[in-house]
Short mmCIF file of C-alpha atoms and ligand atoms in Angstrom, two decimals:
data_model
loop_
_atom_site.label_atom_id
_atom_site.label_comp_id
_atom_site.label_asym_id
_atom_site.label_seq_id
_atom_site.Cartn_x
_atom_site.Cartn_y
_atom_site.Cartn_z
CA MET I 1 47.43 129.64 97.06
CA PRO I 2 47.98 131.93 100.07
CA GLU I 3 51.36 133.45 100.77
CA VAL I 4 53.63 130.87 102.37
CA ASN I 5 54.02 132.91 105.54
CA THR I 6 50.27 132.85 106.12
CA ILE I 7 50.25 129.06 106.29
CA SER I 8 51.85 129.06 109.73
CA GLU I 9 48.95 131.24 110.83
CA LEU I 10 46.45 128.79 109.33
CA ARG I 11 44.08 127.44 111.99
CA ILE I 12 41.41 124.77 112.07
CA ASN I 13 37.75 125.58 112.64
CA GLY I 14 37.16 124.46 116.22
CA GLY I 15 33.38 124.83 116.03
CA ARG I 16 33.17 122.58 112.96
CA LEU I 17 35.38 119.98 114.68
CA CYS I 18 33.18 119.96 117.78
CA ARG I 19 30.03 119.72 115.68
CA ARG I 20 31.40 116.64 113.95
CA ILE I 21 32.37 115.11 117.30
CA GLU I 22 28.82 115.67 118.55
CA ALA I 23 27.31 114.22 115.35
CA LEU I 24 29.47 111.10 115.54
CA ALA I 25 28.66 110.74 119.25
CA ALA I 26 24.99 110.49 118.28
CA THR I 27 25.75 107.12 116.67
CA GLY I 28 25.74 104.53 119.42
CA ALA I 29 24.84 107.19 121.98
CA ILE I 30 24.26 105.87 125.51
CA GLU I 31 23.09 107.52 128.72
CA GLY I 32 25.52 109.99 130.26
CA ASP I 33 26.79 111.45 126.96
CA GLY I 34 28.79 108.32 126.19
CA VAL I 35 28.92 105.98 123.24
CA CYS I 36 28.76 102.24 122.64
CA ARG I 37 30.05 101.49 119.14
CA LEU I 38 31.52 98.00 119.55
CA ALA I 39 33.50 96.97 116.49
CA LEU I 40 31.40 95.86 113.51
CA THR I 41 28.05 96.32 115.24
CA ASP I 42 25.25 98.31 113.63
CA GLU I 43 26.29 101.32 115.72
CA ASP I 44 29.83 101.05 114.35
CA ARG I 45 28.40 100.86 110.84
CA LYS I 46 26.37 104.04 111.40
CA GLY I 47 29.52 105.83 112.56
CA ARG I 48 31.48 104.47 109.62
CA ASP I 49 28.84 105.59 107.13
CA LEU I 50 28.79 109.10 108.63
CA VAL I 51 32.57 109.52 108.49
CA CYS I 52 32.81 108.09 104.96
CA GLY I 53 30.17 110.63 103.92
CA TRP I 54 32.27 113.45 105.35
CA MET I 55 35.38 112.15 103.58
CA LYS I 56 33.52 112.20 100.25
CA GLN I 57 32.11 115.70 100.91
CA LEU I 58 35.71 116.83 101.42
CA GLY I 59 36.64 115.49 98.01
CA MET I 60 38.73 112.63 99.35
CA ARG I 61 39.21 109.34 97.52
CA VAL I 62 37.82 106.72 99.93
CA SER I 63 38.94 103.07 99.98
CA VAL I 64 38.00 100.14 102.23
CA ASP I 65 40.46 97.32 102.71
CA ARG I 66 39.86 93.64 103.43
CA ILE I 67 39.78 94.09 107.21
CA GLY I 68 37.42 97.07 106.92
CA ASN I 69 39.95 99.85 107.46
CA VAL I 70 38.77 103.04 105.71
CA VAL I 71 41.34 105.42 104.22
CA GLY I 72 40.46 108.79 102.67
CA VAL I 73 43.13 110.43 100.51
CA ARG I 74 43.41 114.09 99.46
CA GLY I 75 45.61 114.19 96.37
CA GLY I 76 48.97 115.97 96.42
CA LEU I 77 50.86 117.80 93.70
CA GLU I 78 53.02 114.70 93.38
CA ASP I 79 52.10 111.02 93.57
CA VAL I 80 54.41 110.16 96.46
CA ALA I 81 53.96 108.48 99.86
CA PRO I 82 51.31 110.38 101.84
CA VAL I 83 51.40 112.03 105.20
CA MET I 84 48.92 109.99 107.19
CA THR I 85 46.81 110.60 110.28
CA GLY I 86 43.80 108.91 111.82
CA SER I 87 42.65 106.72 114.67
CA HIS I 88 39.50 104.67 115.37
CA ILE I 89 35.74 105.14 115.74
CA ASP I 90 34.89 101.87 117.44
CA SER I 91 34.51 102.21 121.21
CA VAL I 92 34.29 100.15 124.39
CA ALA I 93 30.78 99.53 125.74
CA THR I 94 30.99 102.44 128.17
CA GLY I 95 32.97 104.68 125.85
CA GLY I 96 33.52 108.40 125.78
CA ARG I 97 32.94 110.58 122.75
CA TYR I 98 36.61 111.53 122.22
CA ASP I 99 38.57 108.23 122.42
CA GLY I 100 39.55 107.59 118.80
CA ALA I 101 36.93 109.90 117.33
CA LEU I 102 39.07 112.98 118.01
CA GLY I 103 41.96 111.64 115.95
CA VAL I 104 39.78 110.77 112.97
CA LEU I 105 37.69 113.95 112.99
CA ALA I 106 40.66 116.25 113.63
CA GLY I 107 42.23 114.64 110.56
CA LEU I 108 39.13 115.55 108.55
CA GLU I 109 39.21 119.05 110.05
CA VAL I 110 42.79 119.44 108.79
CA ILE I 111 41.60 118.50 105.28
CA ALA I 112 38.62 120.88 105.50
CA SER I 113 40.87 123.73 106.66
CA LEU I 114 43.33 123.17 103.81
CA ASN I 115 40.42 123.01 101.35
CA ASP I 116 39.02 126.29 102.73
CA ALA I 117 42.43 127.96 102.44
CA GLY I 118 43.09 126.57 98.97
CA VAL I 119 46.35 125.05 100.14
CA ASN I 120 47.80 122.27 97.99
CA THR I 121 50.50 120.04 99.40
CA ARG I 122 53.25 118.22 97.52
CA ARG I 123 52.49 115.01 99.35
CA PRO I 124 49.00 113.46 99.38
CA LEU I 125 47.28 113.50 102.76
CA ALA I 126 45.57 110.38 104.13
CA VAL I 127 43.05 110.21 106.98
CA ALA I 128 42.03 106.76 108.22
CA PHE I 129 39.89 104.99 110.74
CA PHE I 130 40.99 101.47 111.59
CA THR I 131 38.84 98.48 112.38
CA ASN I 132 38.51 97.27 115.96
CA GLU I 133 41.11 99.35 117.75
CA GLU I 134 39.52 98.60 121.12
CA GLY I 135 39.71 94.82 120.89
CA VAL I 136 36.84 94.32 123.34
CA ARG I 137 34.39 92.48 121.05
CA PHE I 138 37.06 90.78 118.96
CA ALA I 139 40.62 90.43 120.29
CA PRO I 140 43.29 91.71 119.96
CA ASP I 141 43.12 95.47 120.08
CA MET I 142 44.67 97.59 117.32
CA MET I 143 43.53 94.80 115.00
CA GLY I 144 42.78 96.79 111.84
CA SER I 145 45.90 98.92 111.99
CA GLY I 146 47.93 95.82 112.84
CA VAL I 147 46.70 94.07 109.68
CA HIS I 148 47.06 97.32 107.66
CA GLN I 149 50.74 97.54 108.55
CA GLY I 150 51.60 93.84 108.55
CA ALA I 151 51.85 93.18 112.29
CA LEU I 152 48.79 90.88 112.32
CA ASP I 153 47.67 88.21 109.84
CA LEU I 154 44.59 89.06 107.77
CA GLU I 155 43.11 85.56 107.48
CA GLU I 156 43.64 84.84 111.18
CA MET I 157 41.85 88.08 112.11
CA LEU I 158 39.00 87.50 109.64
CA ALA I 159 38.43 84.12 111.32
CA SER I 160 38.44 85.53 114.87
CA ARG I 161 35.34 84.93 117.00
CA SER I 162 33.75 87.68 119.08
CA ILE I 163 32.70 87.44 122.71
CA ASP I 164 29.13 87.20 121.37
CA GLY I 165 30.04 84.32 119.05
CA LYS I 166 30.27 86.08 115.68
CA ILE I 167 33.01 85.63 113.06
CA LEU I 168 34.77 88.87 112.18
CA GLY I 169 34.81 88.32 108.41
CA GLU I 170 31.07 87.65 108.43
CA GLU I 171 30.37 90.74 110.52
CA LEU I 172 32.39 92.83 108.05
CA LYS I 173 30.17 91.54 105.22
CA ARG I 174 27.02 92.05 107.28
CA ILE I 175 27.73 95.74 107.83
CA GLY I 176 28.98 96.27 104.27
CA TYR I 177 32.66 96.95 105.04
CA ALA I 178 34.34 93.84 103.67
CA GLY I 179 36.52 95.90 101.35
CA ALA I 180 38.60 94.78 98.40
CA THR I 181 41.79 96.78 98.96
CA GLY I 182 44.76 94.60 99.87
CA VAL I 183 46.47 94.95 103.22
CA ASN I 184 50.08 95.33 104.35
CA ARG I 185 50.88 97.38 101.22
CA PHE I 186 50.11 100.97 102.21
CA ARG I 187 53.23 102.74 103.41
CA ALA I 188 52.95 106.31 104.67
CA HIS I 189 55.68 108.92 104.52
CA CYS I 190 54.94 109.43 108.22
CA PHE I 191 52.06 108.87 110.64
CA ILE I 192 50.79 111.27 113.30
CA GLU I 193 47.81 110.53 115.59
CA LEU I 194 45.94 112.95 117.85
CA HIS I 195 44.29 111.31 120.88
CA VAL I 196 42.97 112.25 124.31
CA GLU I 197 45.47 111.26 127.01
CA GLN I 198 42.98 109.06 128.88
CA GLY I 199 45.02 109.57 132.04
CA PRO I 200 45.64 112.23 134.74
CA VAL I 201 49.08 113.62 133.85
CA LEU I 202 48.36 116.64 131.61
CA GLU I 203 45.50 117.90 133.75
CA ARG I 204 47.45 117.41 136.98
CA GLU I 205 50.42 119.36 135.57
CA ALA I 206 48.20 121.93 133.80
CA ILE I 207 49.89 121.18 130.48
CA GLY I 208 47.99 121.66 127.24
CA VAL I 209 49.68 119.22 124.85
CA ALA I 210 51.85 116.10 125.08
CA ALA I 211 54.38 114.95 122.53
CA VAL I 212 53.97 111.21 122.99
CA THR I 213 57.23 109.25 123.02
CA GLY I 214 55.87 105.72 122.71
CA VAL I 215 53.39 103.09 123.89
CA GLN I 216 53.80 100.56 126.69
CA GLY I 217 53.75 96.79 126.16
CA ILE I 218 50.37 95.02 126.41
CA SER I 219 49.63 91.42 127.47
CA TRP I 220 46.02 90.14 127.51
CA THR I 221 45.30 86.59 128.71
CA GLU I 222 41.97 84.79 129.04
CA TYR I 223 41.85 82.05 131.71
CA ARG I 224 39.25 79.29 131.76
CA ILE I 225 39.03 77.62 135.18
CA ASP I 226 37.19 74.30 135.39
CA GLY I 227 36.30 73.12 138.90
CA THR I 228 33.25 71.29 140.23
CA ALA I 229 29.85 72.85 140.71
CA ASN I 230 28.59 71.76 144.13
CA HIS I 231 26.27 72.65 146.96
CA ALA I 232 27.31 75.77 148.87
CA GLY I 233 25.93 74.40 152.13
CA THR I 234 26.83 70.75 152.17
CA THR I 235 30.34 70.73 150.67
CA PRO I 236 33.14 70.96 153.27
CA MET I 237 35.80 73.57 152.43
CA HIS I 238 38.57 71.00 151.90
CA LEU I 239 36.48 69.11 149.36
CA ARG I 240 35.80 72.00 147.01
CA GLN I 241 37.13 72.67 143.49
CA ASP I 242 35.86 76.23 143.57
CA ALA I 243 36.41 78.05 140.23
CA GLY I 244 35.05 81.25 141.71
CA TYR I 245 37.61 81.30 144.49
CA VAL I 246 40.48 80.55 142.08
CA ALA I 247 39.41 83.39 139.77
CA ALA I 248 39.36 85.76 142.72
CA ALA I 249 42.77 84.55 143.88
CA ILE I 250 44.26 85.14 140.44
CA ALA I 251 42.82 88.67 140.43
CA VAL I 252 44.29 89.40 143.85
CA GLU I 253 47.70 88.02 142.82
CA ALA I 254 47.79 89.99 139.56
CA ARG I 255 47.19 93.18 141.53
CA ARG I 256 49.72 92.22 144.20
CA ILE I 257 52.41 91.62 141.56
CA ALA I 258 51.74 95.01 139.94
CA ILE I 259 51.84 96.91 143.23
CA GLU I 260 54.98 95.09 144.37
CA MET I 261 56.73 95.78 141.03
CA GLY I 262 55.71 99.45 140.99
CA GLY I 263 56.99 101.68 138.19
CA SER I 264 54.71 101.55 135.16
CA GLN I 265 53.46 97.99 135.87
CA VAL I 266 49.67 97.75 135.83
CA ALA I 267 47.31 94.79 136.08
CA THR I 268 43.57 94.70 135.41
CA VAL I 269 40.94 91.99 135.70
CA GLY I 270 38.18 93.53 133.59
CA ALA I 271 36.00 90.52 132.81
CA VAL I 272 34.91 87.63 135.05
CA GLU I 273 32.06 85.20 134.32
CA LEU I 274 31.09 82.47 136.78
CA VAL I 275 29.05 79.42 135.87
CA PRO I 276 26.32 78.89 136.95
CA ASN I 277 26.67 82.25 138.78
CA LEU I 278 24.11 81.39 141.48
CA VAL I 279 24.13 82.24 145.15
CA ASN I 280 24.06 78.68 146.49
CA VAL I 281 26.22 76.90 143.91
CA ILE I 282 30.01 76.64 144.13
CA ALA I 283 31.13 77.93 140.71
CA GLY I 284 32.00 75.00 138.47
CA GLN I 285 33.62 77.26 135.89
CA ALA I 286 35.11 80.73 135.63
CA LEU I 287 36.16 82.70 132.54
CA MET I 288 38.32 85.75 133.22
CA THR I 289 40.77 88.14 131.57
CA VAL I 290 44.00 89.67 132.87
CA ASP I 291 45.49 92.79 131.23
CA LEU I 292 49.16 93.36 132.16
CA ARG I 293 51.18 96.34 130.87
CA ASN I 294 54.65 97.79 131.35
CA MET I 295 56.85 100.29 129.54
CA GLU I 296 59.70 97.78 129.55
CA GLU I 297 59.47 94.42 127.78
CA ALA I 298 61.68 92.55 130.22
CA LEU I 299 59.59 93.71 133.18
CA LEU I 300 56.36 92.81 131.38
CA GLN I 301 57.72 89.32 130.74
CA GLY I 302 58.65 89.10 134.40
CA ALA I 303 55.12 89.98 135.46
CA GLU I 304 53.70 87.45 133.01
CA GLN I 305 55.99 84.73 134.36
CA ARG I 306 55.15 85.46 138.00
CA LEU I 307 51.44 85.27 137.29
CA ALA I 308 51.85 82.09 135.23
CA ASP I 309 53.71 80.44 138.12
CA PHE I 310 50.94 81.43 140.52
CA VAL I 311 48.24 80.09 138.19
CA ASN I 312 50.02 76.72 137.99
CA GLN I 313 50.40 76.52 141.76
CA ILE I 314 46.85 77.44 142.64
CA GLY I 315 45.43 75.14 139.98
CA ALA I 316 47.26 72.18 141.51
CA ARG I 317 46.41 73.22 145.06
CA GLU I 318 42.69 73.71 144.41
CA GLY I 319 42.27 70.71 142.10
CA VAL I 320 40.94 72.75 139.18
CA GLU I 321 41.91 72.67 135.50
CA ILE I 322 43.11 76.01 134.16
CA SER I 323 43.50 76.62 130.43
CA GLN I 324 44.59 79.95 128.97
CA ARG I 325 44.43 81.85 125.67
CA LYS I 326 46.56 84.86 124.68
CA LEU I 327 44.17 87.56 123.49
CA ALA I 328 46.79 90.22 122.74
CA ARG I 329 50.55 90.65 123.09
CA PHE I 330 52.36 93.75 121.86
CA GLU I 331 55.84 94.84 122.89
CA PRO I 332 56.50 98.43 123.95
CA VAL I 333 56.99 100.83 121.02
CA ALA I 334 59.20 103.93 120.82
CA PHE I 335 58.09 106.72 118.45
CA ASP I 336 60.42 108.58 116.07
CA ASP I 337 62.42 111.15 118.01
CA ALA I 338 62.43 113.72 115.19
CA MET I 339 58.64 113.47 114.92
CA VAL I 340 58.28 113.76 118.69
CA ALA I 341 60.54 116.82 118.65
CA LEU I 342 58.46 118.32 115.81
CA VAL I 343 55.25 117.93 117.83
CA GLU I 344 56.97 119.58 120.80
CA GLU I 345 58.36 122.44 118.68
CA ILE I 346 55.05 123.12 116.92
CA ALA I 347 53.00 122.96 120.13
CA THR I 348 55.38 125.40 121.78
CA SER I 349 55.44 127.73 118.76
CA LEU I 350 51.63 127.83 118.88
CA GLY I 351 51.89 128.98 122.48
CA PHE I 352 50.83 125.73 124.19
CA SER I 353 52.61 124.24 127.20
CA CYS I 354 54.00 120.88 126.17
CA ARG I 355 55.74 117.88 127.73
CA ARG I 356 56.89 114.53 126.49
CA MET I 357 55.26 111.40 127.88
CA PRO I 358 54.66 107.74 127.00
CA SER I 359 51.20 106.32 126.41
CA GLY I 360 49.68 103.87 128.88
CA ALA I 361 47.01 103.00 126.33
CA GLY I 362 47.50 101.17 123.06
CA HIS I 363 46.95 103.12 119.85
CA ASP I 364 46.84 102.54 116.09
CA ALA I 365 49.96 104.68 115.75
CA GLN I 366 52.03 101.95 117.38
CA MET I 367 51.42 99.72 114.35
CA PHE I 368 52.95 102.35 112.03
CA ALA I 369 56.07 102.97 114.11
CA PRO I 370 58.10 100.05 112.63
CA ASN I 371 57.30 101.19 109.06
CA CYS I 372 57.56 105.01 109.06
CA PRO I 373 58.38 107.94 111.33
CA THR I 374 55.47 108.03 113.77
CA ALA I 375 54.39 110.06 116.77
CA MET I 376 51.26 111.10 118.67
CA ILE I 377 49.77 114.24 120.17
CA PHE I 378 47.81 114.09 123.45
CA VAL I 379 45.39 116.61 124.87
CA PRO I 380 44.14 116.45 128.47
CA SER I 381 41.37 114.20 129.80
CA LYS I 382 39.25 115.72 132.58
CA ASP I 383 39.90 113.89 135.87
CA GLY I 384 42.03 111.47 133.82
CA ILE I 385 38.87 109.53 133.00
CA SER I 386 38.42 107.36 129.88
CA HIS I 387 36.64 104.14 128.86
CA ASN I 388 33.85 105.78 130.82
CA VAL I 389 30.93 107.90 129.59
CA ALA I 390 32.26 110.76 131.74
CA GLU I 391 35.29 111.13 129.42
CA TYR I 392 35.67 114.85 128.63
CA THR I 393 38.09 117.23 126.94
CA ALA I 394 37.23 120.92 126.64
CA PRO I 395 36.65 122.48 123.19
CA GLN I 396 39.69 124.76 123.43
CA GLU I 397 41.85 121.71 124.27
CA LEU I 398 40.44 119.77 121.32
CA GLU I 399 41.13 122.79 119.11
CA ALA I 400 44.69 123.10 120.41
CA GLY I 401 45.42 119.46 119.57
CA ALA I 402 43.90 119.79 116.12
CA ASN I 403 45.95 122.91 115.39
CA VAL I 404 49.13 121.10 116.37
CA LEU I 405 48.06 118.27 114.08
CA LEU I 406 47.43 120.74 111.22
CA GLN I 407 50.90 122.22 111.48
CA VAL I 408 52.64 118.84 111.83
CA VAL I 409 50.81 117.62 108.71
CA LEU I 410 51.71 120.80 106.83
CA ASN I 411 55.32 120.58 107.92
CA LYS I 412 55.65 116.98 106.76
CA SER I 413 53.71 117.37 103.52
CA ASP I 414 56.11 119.82 101.86
CA TYR I 415 53.41 122.33 101.04
O1 HGY F 1 43.49 98.78 125.35
C1 HGY F 1 43.91 99.87 124.96
O2 HGY F 1 44.88 100.40 125.46
C2 HGY F 1 43.21 100.60 123.84
O3 HGY F 1 42.16 101.34 124.37
N1 HGY F 1 42.72 99.68 122.85
MN1 MN F 2 41.71 105.00 121.55
MN1 MN F 3 40.12 103.05 123.99
#
């Protein structure tokens, strides 16, 4: 066991971390250096198998729970609540190689570095990857961590149907990750997640690390608009029940509301399907999603209400039937101030510039915040790009984030 004062000089092995990031990125690799590892697909399974193998090589005890979350534990000197870190390895279809993967692999790098240094901690250390953080194949997002920490119901999630018509519980069995470990039991001493910022702030301000203060509220709604398919040439404008037009109008209104509200309000129409989607047929049906977010719950509710009022009005005006389904709804989350301050203090003591900021994206950490002291560490995203194969964070920035993670874990684990 090294002298205590050398532990603060302990550093991760940046080259090993980057090599693992590259190796994981080879699973589900797509053109442009990106990844497509949609939750519970074969690509996700390949990534899962690779990371589980690394956990076992590091001597961790690996368990899989009933929603497919994987937790690796490095034993401590005492059998007490662990210090936990982790993130996700599933991706969106046009994903980057750092979103989620960095948090999981930096967690493993912390374990490897402590193993190399022969450091034993009083508290056990846990590194996890959670099922379906992205929520794009199966909704909602942060599904696995939500079930893990009791925010979402296991049976309801196991029964959820994907956009390609599969049942989540069956997909878990198909890829061999329908685990036996119960859910909503595991309580960490604290939770800390490293993630790329996925936005422009750190790069724009030339700041190396963010101590993340919380996560904004998320509201996902799917609208199904049923009009009347008809001939594009023979149907007078006043006789149309045009689902395509109504979908477009809802998209325009969602954006108008967000711009008019300003502040942190954002609105996104990411998915639109028209039926029959043909040049000379007035769309008889449209299926679309609206993603609304705001740092403040009351404002998010206000945006939801304004859009709902508009949907009712335009449905009546255009003579179409509009049904809707809530795909995700999470209130804003504030992280633990002492943990946030610890991230800030450690980042600064390591010589990195640091600022506090909230997260515009959802993260697994937000599911831990109600149950234990929780915070996040951000490192910059080049050009603020994410959910895009061009997502990039430089090796020295990855290494900086992982070293902050190492010291936060050490600090909280009573080495
Ligand atoms: O949607 C999100 O914010 C996250 O990427 N799941
Ligand atoms: Mn993520
Ligand atoms: Mn993401």
